[in-house]
Amino acid sequence: MSTVCLHQIPVVNDDLPARIISGRVAVKPNVREFCGSSVVFVDGSTIDKVDVVVFATGYNYSFPFLPSALQAKCGYRLQLYKHVFPPAPTSPTLAVVGFIHGFGAINPLAEMQARWATRVFKGLTALPTEENMMKEIEKDTAAMYQKFACSERNPLQVDYIPYLDSLSEEVGVRPNIPWLFFKDPTLALQVFLGPCTPYQYRQTGPGKWAGARQAILTQWDRVFQPFKTRVVTEPKPDVTHSSKLSIIMFLSGATLLCCIFYNKLHFASYFSASSFLRSLQLFAG
């Protein structure tokens, strides 16, 4: 069972657990049969009056509309340089965007791929030679197979942040964290220790956004804001309670001081009596 799970693409969605806990999404085993508008599962449970059944069986990774030369594969994946460009001796006219898997949202990955592709098409960024691209494809494929369980259903997988950094370096927007620590330590800490959001790749270079810094510094506020749906009034200070507490603290302090003073007198008289008795004993002796 664990081996099968590791060969599947996980669902990364922080909204799904909340819906399961609230009962809006029910986790069920495999379907055994359909009886009219009812669905019977292998554990014997039944759901009645079902309107729609969606078979999420996935899809095949194939591009039959492309020339056969562009459908060559390296392992289970297509021969695409950085999962975007097919290696060719001529100027590229095709870029594959969004054909990627990573442990995170696909939107930032696809956006960075698109930013890189547009610069290549405009001639602002050049690609390596066909030979170098093929070597890089084989190297990436070997590294991918060492880290992930690749199959026909899951032919490609990338490390989320390293892949974003590699593409952002091609675009010229990768954050320079050491320089950022020297220039803006507050921002550098958020970039280095905080979540990797697309704002980080809008600080410098092409597509620079003036509001990127503020967006990075306030990104946690936008995460917490949806959970603050109930207005809670601040409790008013209880003057009576504060006065009682002050009196109790004063009496406790006074009692403690009296105990200390009494113990000092008691010990002093004890030691004085002991010294007097020892003196009588010595005199009698």
PDB file of C-alpha atoms in Angstrom, residues 37-234:
ATOM      1  CA  SER A  37     -28.853   6.748  -8.632  1.00  0.00           C
ATOM      2  CA  SER A  38     -27.079   5.009  -5.737  1.00  0.00           C
ATOM      3  CA  VAL A  39     -23.375   4.181  -5.424  1.00  0.00           C
ATOM      4  CA  VAL A  40     -22.326   1.074  -3.506  1.00  0.00           C
ATOM      5  CA  PHE A  41     -18.745   0.924  -2.198  1.00  0.00           C
ATOM      6  CA  VAL A  42     -16.608  -2.122  -1.487  1.00  0.00           C
ATOM      7  CA  ASP A  43     -17.116  -1.744   2.266  1.00  0.00           C
ATOM      8  CA  GLY A  44     -20.902  -2.071   1.831  1.00  0.00           C
ATOM      9  CA  SER A  45     -21.701   1.608   2.427  1.00  0.00           C
ATOM     10  CA  THR A  46     -24.061   3.380   0.033  1.00  0.00           C
ATOM     11  CA  ILE A  47     -24.708   6.945  -1.092  1.00  0.00           C
ATOM     12  CA  ASP A  48     -28.176   7.558  -2.546  1.00  0.00           C
ATOM     13  CA  LYS A  49     -29.461  10.171  -4.973  1.00  0.00           C
ATOM     14  CA  VAL A  50     -26.119  10.806  -6.639  1.00  0.00           C
ATOM     15  CA  ASP A  51     -26.367  13.455  -9.373  1.00  0.00           C
ATOM     16  CA  VAL A  52     -22.911  13.281 -10.986  1.00  0.00           C
ATOM     17  CA  VAL A  53     -20.031  10.803 -10.972  1.00  0.00           C
ATOM     18  CA  VAL A  54     -16.633  12.054 -12.115  1.00  0.00           C
ATOM     19  CA  PHE A  55     -13.990   9.463 -13.001  1.00  0.00           C
ATOM     20  CA  ALA A  56     -10.695  11.198 -12.153  1.00  0.00           C
ATOM     21  CA  THR A  57      -8.543   8.598 -13.877  1.00  0.00           C
ATOM     22  CA  GLY A  58      -5.931  11.049 -15.134  1.00  0.00           C
ATOM     23  CA  TYR A  59      -4.760  11.425 -18.711  1.00  0.00           C
ATOM     24  CA  ASN A  60      -2.069  10.166 -21.043  1.00  0.00           C
ATOM     25  CA  TYR A  61       1.009  12.257 -21.715  1.00  0.00           C
ATOM     26  CA  SER A  62       0.990  12.335 -25.491  1.00  0.00           C
ATOM     27  CA  PHE A  63       1.061  14.965 -28.216  1.00  0.00           C
ATOM     28  CA  PRO A  64      -0.226  13.269 -31.384  1.00  0.00           C
ATOM     29  CA  PHE A  65      -0.606  16.612 -33.167  1.00  0.00           C
ATOM     30  CA  LEU A  66       3.167  17.256 -33.055  1.00  0.00           C
ATOM     31  CA  PRO A  67       5.711  15.895 -35.540  1.00  0.00           C
ATOM     32  CA  SER A  68       7.195  12.542 -34.534  1.00  0.00           C
ATOM     33  CA  ALA A  69      10.629  14.106 -34.034  1.00  0.00           C
ATOM     34  CA  LEU A  70       9.213  16.268 -31.221  1.00  0.00           C
ATOM     35  CA  GLN A  71       7.655  13.254 -29.481  1.00  0.00           C
ATOM     36  CA  ALA A  72      10.966  11.585 -28.646  1.00  0.00           C
ATOM     37  CA  LYS A  73      11.266  10.684 -24.996  1.00  0.00           C
ATOM     38  CA  CYS A  74      14.038  10.448 -22.442  1.00  0.00           C
ATOM     39  CA  GLY A  75      12.768   7.803 -20.058  1.00  0.00           C
ATOM     40  CA  TYR A  76       9.075   8.535 -19.507  1.00  0.00           C
ATOM     41  CA  ARG A  77       9.398  12.272 -20.157  1.00  0.00           C
ATOM     42  CA  LEU A  78       9.536  14.220 -23.376  1.00  0.00           C
ATOM     43  CA  GLN A  79      12.914  15.552 -24.447  1.00  0.00           C
ATOM     44  CA  LEU A  80      12.388  19.112 -23.317  1.00  0.00           C
ATOM     45  CA  TYR A  81      15.162  21.414 -22.152  1.00  0.00           C
ATOM     46  CA  LYS A  82      14.191  22.449 -18.600  1.00  0.00           C
ATOM     47  CA  HIS A  83      10.770  20.914 -19.371  1.00  0.00           C
ATOM     48  CA  VAL A  84       9.994  23.752 -21.795  1.00  0.00           C
ATOM     49  CA  PHE A  85      11.945  23.758 -25.108  1.00  0.00           C
ATOM     50  CA  PRO A  86      12.546  20.851 -27.494  1.00  0.00           C
ATOM     51  CA  PRO A  87      16.221  20.792 -28.498  1.00  0.00           C
ATOM     52  CA  ALA A  88      16.680  21.919 -32.080  1.00  0.00           C
ATOM     53  CA  PRO A  89      19.484  23.504 -34.111  1.00  0.00           C
ATOM     54  CA  THR A  90      17.222  26.330 -35.301  1.00  0.00           C
ATOM     55  CA  SER A  91      15.577  29.135 -33.382  1.00  0.00           C
ATOM     56  CA  PRO A  92      12.787  27.790 -31.139  1.00  0.00           C
ATOM     57  CA  THR A  93       9.196  28.261 -32.234  1.00  0.00           C
ATOM     58  CA  LEU A  94       7.569  25.990 -29.614  1.00  0.00           C
ATOM     59  CA  ALA A  95       7.526  26.139 -25.836  1.00  0.00           C
ATOM     60  CA  VAL A  96       5.641  23.753 -23.544  1.00  0.00           C
ATOM     61  CA  VAL A  97       4.301  25.614 -20.501  1.00  0.00           C
ATOM     62  CA  GLY A  98       2.667  23.995 -17.480  1.00  0.00           C
ATOM     63  CA  PHE A  99       3.787  20.440 -18.323  1.00  0.00           C
ATOM     64  CA  ILE A 100       5.423  19.990 -14.939  1.00  0.00           C
ATOM     65  CA  HIS A 101       4.913  18.490 -11.490  1.00  0.00           C
ATOM     66  CA  GLY A 102       6.239  19.891  -8.228  1.00  0.00           C
ATOM     67  CA  PHE A 103       5.371  19.741  -4.543  1.00  0.00           C
ATOM     68  CA  GLY A 104       3.587  23.058  -4.662  1.00  0.00           C
ATOM     69  CA  ALA A 105       1.260  25.164  -6.792  1.00  0.00           C
ATOM     70  CA  ILE A 106       1.772  24.843 -10.537  1.00  0.00           C
ATOM     71  CA  ASN A 107       0.901  28.501 -11.210  1.00  0.00           C
ATOM     72  CA  PRO A 108       4.278  29.984 -10.157  1.00  0.00           C
ATOM     73  CA  LEU A 109       6.101  27.286 -12.149  1.00  0.00           C
ATOM     74  CA  ALA A 110       4.057  27.900 -15.293  1.00  0.00           C
ATOM     75  CA  GLU A 111       4.381  31.668 -14.901  1.00  0.00           C
ATOM     76  CA  MET A 112       8.170  31.465 -14.714  1.00  0.00           C
ATOM     77  CA  GLN A 113       8.236  29.142 -17.720  1.00  0.00           C
ATOM     78  CA  ALA A 114       6.116  31.630 -19.679  1.00  0.00           C
ATOM     79  CA  ARG A 115       8.342  34.570 -18.680  1.00  0.00           C
ATOM     80  CA  TRP A 116      11.386  32.666 -19.882  1.00  0.00           C
ATOM     81  CA  ALA A 117       9.713  31.502 -23.125  1.00  0.00           C
ATOM     82  CA  THR A 118       8.632  35.017 -24.119  1.00  0.00           C
ATOM     83  CA  ARG A 119      12.163  36.334 -23.665  1.00  0.00           C
ATOM     84  CA  VAL A 120      13.556  33.496 -25.787  1.00  0.00           C
ATOM     85  CA  PHE A 121      11.017  34.152 -28.547  1.00  0.00           C
ATOM     86  CA  LYS A 122      11.881  37.868 -28.497  1.00  0.00           C
ATOM     87  CA  GLY A 123      15.581  37.089 -28.843  1.00  0.00           C
ATOM     88  CA  LEU A 124      16.424  38.640 -25.457  1.00  0.00           C
ATOM     89  CA  THR A 125      17.675  35.303 -24.058  1.00  0.00           C
ATOM     90  CA  ALA A 126      19.568  32.658 -26.019  1.00  0.00           C
ATOM     91  CA  LEU A 127      19.361  28.900 -25.582  1.00  0.00           C
ATOM     92  CA  PRO A 128      22.431  26.602 -25.474  1.00  0.00           C
ATOM     93  CA  THR A 129      23.405  24.486 -28.453  1.00  0.00           C
ATOM     94  CA  GLU A 130      21.398  21.385 -29.284  1.00  0.00           C
ATOM     95  CA  GLU A 131      24.205  19.162 -27.983  1.00  0.00           C
ATOM     96  CA  ASN A 132      24.388  20.965 -24.651  1.00  0.00           C
ATOM     97  CA  MET A 133      20.615  20.905 -24.280  1.00  0.00           C
ATOM     98  CA  MET A 134      20.557  17.124 -24.850  1.00  0.00           C
ATOM     99  CA  LYS A 135      23.256  16.639 -22.215  1.00  0.00           C
ATOM    100  CA  GLU A 136      21.282  18.767 -19.762  1.00  0.00           C
ATOM    101  CA  ILE A 137      18.087  16.810 -20.495  1.00  0.00           C
ATOM    102  CA  GLU A 138      19.804  13.475 -19.812  1.00  0.00           C
ATOM    103  CA  LYS A 139      21.386  14.851 -16.639  1.00  0.00           C
ATOM    104  CA  ASP A 140      18.043  16.192 -15.335  1.00  0.00           C
ATOM    105  CA  THR A 141      16.296  12.915 -16.173  1.00  0.00           C
ATOM    106  CA  ALA A 142      18.882  10.845 -14.288  1.00  0.00           C
ATOM    107  CA  ALA A 143      18.647  13.136 -11.243  1.00  0.00           C
ATOM    108  CA  MET A 144      14.853  13.032 -11.356  1.00  0.00           C
ATOM    109  CA  TYR A 145      14.780   9.222 -11.397  1.00  0.00           C
ATOM    110  CA  GLN A 146      17.076   9.109  -8.363  1.00  0.00           C
ATOM    111  CA  LYS A 147      14.822  11.361  -6.287  1.00  0.00           C
ATOM    112  CA  PHE A 148      11.317  10.432  -7.433  1.00  0.00           C
ATOM    113  CA  ALA A 149       9.330   7.353  -8.451  1.00  0.00           C
ATOM    114  CA  CYS A 150       8.650   8.115 -12.102  1.00  0.00           C
ATOM    115  CA  SER A 151       6.237   6.138 -14.248  1.00  0.00           C
ATOM    116  CA  GLU A 152       3.967   6.636 -17.250  1.00  0.00           C
ATOM    117  CA  ARG A 153       1.337   8.151 -14.929  1.00  0.00           C
ATOM    118  CA  ASN A 154       3.930  10.372 -13.251  1.00  0.00           C
ATOM    119  CA  PRO A 155       6.647  10.884 -15.873  1.00  0.00           C
ATOM    120  CA  LEU A 156       8.244  14.004 -14.458  1.00  0.00           C
ATOM    121  CA  GLN A 157       8.806  15.708 -11.129  1.00  0.00           C
ATOM    122  CA  VAL A 158      11.000  18.623 -10.090  1.00  0.00           C
ATOM    123  CA  ASP A 159      12.243  20.150  -6.863  1.00  0.00           C
ATOM    124  CA  TYR A 160      10.025  23.174  -6.480  1.00  0.00           C
ATOM    125  CA  ILE A 161      12.369  25.955  -5.344  1.00  0.00           C
ATOM    126  CA  PRO A 162      15.538  24.809  -7.188  1.00  0.00           C
ATOM    127  CA  TYR A 163      13.561  24.590 -10.435  1.00  0.00           C
ATOM    128  CA  LEU A 164      12.109  28.077  -9.928  1.00  0.00           C
ATOM    129  CA  ASP A 165      15.577  29.428  -9.151  1.00  0.00           C
ATOM    130  CA  SER A 166      17.067  27.853 -12.285  1.00  0.00           C
ATOM    131  CA  LEU A 167      14.396  29.399 -14.525  1.00  0.00           C
ATOM    132  CA  SER A 168      14.547  32.763 -12.755  1.00  0.00           C
ATOM    133  CA  GLU A 169      18.292  32.825 -13.385  1.00  0.00           C
ATOM    134  CA  GLU A 170      17.580  32.403 -17.104  1.00  0.00           C
ATOM    135  CA  VAL A 171      15.110  35.291 -16.945  1.00  0.00           C
ATOM    136  CA  GLY A 172      17.446  37.406 -14.793  1.00  0.00           C
ATOM    137  CA  VAL A 173      15.158  37.789 -11.773  1.00  0.00           C
ATOM    138  CA  ARG A 174      16.655  35.389  -9.222  1.00  0.00           C
ATOM    139  CA  PRO A 175      16.938  37.029  -5.774  1.00  0.00           C
ATOM    140  CA  ASN A 176      20.485  37.749  -4.616  1.00  0.00           C
ATOM    141  CA  ILE A 177      20.008  36.807  -0.971  1.00  0.00           C
ATOM    142  CA  PRO A 178      23.556  37.635   0.307  1.00  0.00           C
ATOM    143  CA  TRP A 179      23.330  41.109  -1.213  1.00  0.00           C
ATOM    144  CA  LEU A 180      19.778  41.432   0.100  1.00  0.00           C
ATOM    145  CA  PHE A 181      20.977  40.742   3.670  1.00  0.00           C
ATOM    146  CA  PHE A 182      23.426  43.616   3.288  1.00  0.00           C
ATOM    147  CA  LYS A 183      20.936  45.973   1.647  1.00  0.00           C
ATOM    148  CA  ASP A 184      17.633  45.127   3.355  1.00  0.00           C
ATOM    149  CA  PRO A 185      17.963  42.615   6.257  1.00  0.00           C
ATOM    150  CA  THR A 186      14.238  42.661   7.080  1.00  0.00           C
ATOM    151  CA  LEU A 187      13.281  41.718   3.545  1.00  0.00           C
ATOM    152  CA  ALA A 188      16.130  39.197   3.302  1.00  0.00           C
ATOM    153  CA  LEU A 189      14.867  37.294   6.358  1.00  0.00           C
ATOM    154  CA  GLN A 190      11.400  37.023   4.839  1.00  0.00           C
ATOM    155  CA  VAL A 191      12.800  35.810   1.507  1.00  0.00           C
ATOM    156  CA  PHE A 192      15.248  33.363   3.100  1.00  0.00           C
ATOM    157  CA  LEU A 193      13.061  31.970   5.907  1.00  0.00           C
ATOM    158  CA  GLY A 194       9.555  32.701   4.646  1.00  0.00           C
ATOM    159  CA  PRO A 195       7.451  30.930   2.000  1.00  0.00           C
ATOM    160  CA  CYS A 196       8.646  30.949  -1.601  1.00  0.00           C
ATOM    161  CA  THR A 197       6.049  33.125  -3.323  1.00  0.00           C
ATOM    162  CA  PRO A 198       6.185  34.670  -6.833  1.00  0.00           C
ATOM    163  CA  TYR A 199       6.735  38.118  -5.297  1.00  0.00           C
ATOM    164  CA  GLN A 200      10.375  37.153  -4.732  1.00  0.00           C
ATOM    165  CA  TYR A 201      10.934  37.071  -8.481  1.00  0.00           C
ATOM    166  CA  ARG A 202       9.502  40.558  -9.013  1.00  0.00           C
ATOM    167  CA  GLN A 203      12.097  42.525  -7.047  1.00  0.00           C
ATOM    168  CA  THR A 204      14.665  43.063  -9.790  1.00  0.00           C
ATOM    169  CA  GLY A 205      15.172  42.486 -13.484  1.00  0.00           C
ATOM    170  CA  PRO A 206      12.527  42.196 -16.213  1.00  0.00           C
ATOM    171  CA  GLY A 207       8.995  42.529 -14.889  1.00  0.00           C
ATOM    172  CA  LYS A 208      10.113  44.301 -11.734  1.00  0.00           C
ATOM    173  CA  TRP A 209       7.206  45.382  -9.522  1.00  0.00           C
ATOM    174  CA  ALA A 210       7.429  48.294  -7.107  1.00  0.00           C
ATOM    175  CA  GLY A 211       5.022  46.641  -4.675  1.00  0.00           C
ATOM    176  CA  ALA A 212       6.971  43.373  -4.391  1.00  0.00           C
ATOM    177  CA  ARG A 213       8.704  44.294  -1.127  1.00  0.00           C
ATOM    178  CA  GLN A 214       5.496  45.271   0.649  1.00  0.00           C
ATOM    179  CA  ALA A 215       3.733  42.177  -0.697  1.00  0.00           C
ATOM    180  CA  ILE A 216       6.465  39.935   0.737  1.00  0.00           C
ATOM    181  CA  LEU A 217       6.425  41.625   4.146  1.00  0.00           C
ATOM    182  CA  THR A 218       2.633  41.360   4.434  1.00  0.00           C
ATOM    183  CA  GLN A 219       2.059  37.925   2.879  1.00  0.00           C
ATOM    184  CA  TRP A 220       1.416  36.262   6.260  1.00  0.00           C
ATOM    185  CA  ASP A 221      -1.265  38.876   6.988  1.00  0.00           C
ATOM    186  CA  ARG A 222      -3.139  37.747   3.888  1.00  0.00           C
ATOM    187  CA  VAL A 223      -2.817  34.133   5.009  1.00  0.00           C
ATOM    188  CA  PHE A 224      -4.295  34.832   8.449  1.00  0.00           C
ATOM    189  CA  GLN A 225      -6.972  37.293   7.294  1.00  0.00           C
ATOM    190  CA  PRO A 226      -9.492  34.673   6.000  1.00  0.00           C
ATOM    191  CA  PHE A 227      -9.483  33.037   9.437  1.00  0.00           C
ATOM    192  CA  LYS A 228     -10.431  36.293  11.182  1.00  0.00           C
ATOM    193  CA  THR A 229     -14.120  36.284  10.323  1.00  0.00           C
ATOM    194  CA  ARG A 230     -15.418  37.040  13.833  1.00  0.00           C
ATOM    195  CA  VAL A 231     -14.882  40.429  15.431  1.00  0.00           C
ATOM    196  CA  VAL A 232     -13.806  40.008  19.060  1.00  0.00           C
ATOM    197  CA  THR A 233     -14.078  43.073  21.296  1.00  0.00           C
ATOM    198  CA  GLU A 234     -11.216  43.793  23.602  1.00  0.00           C
TER     199      GLU A 234
END
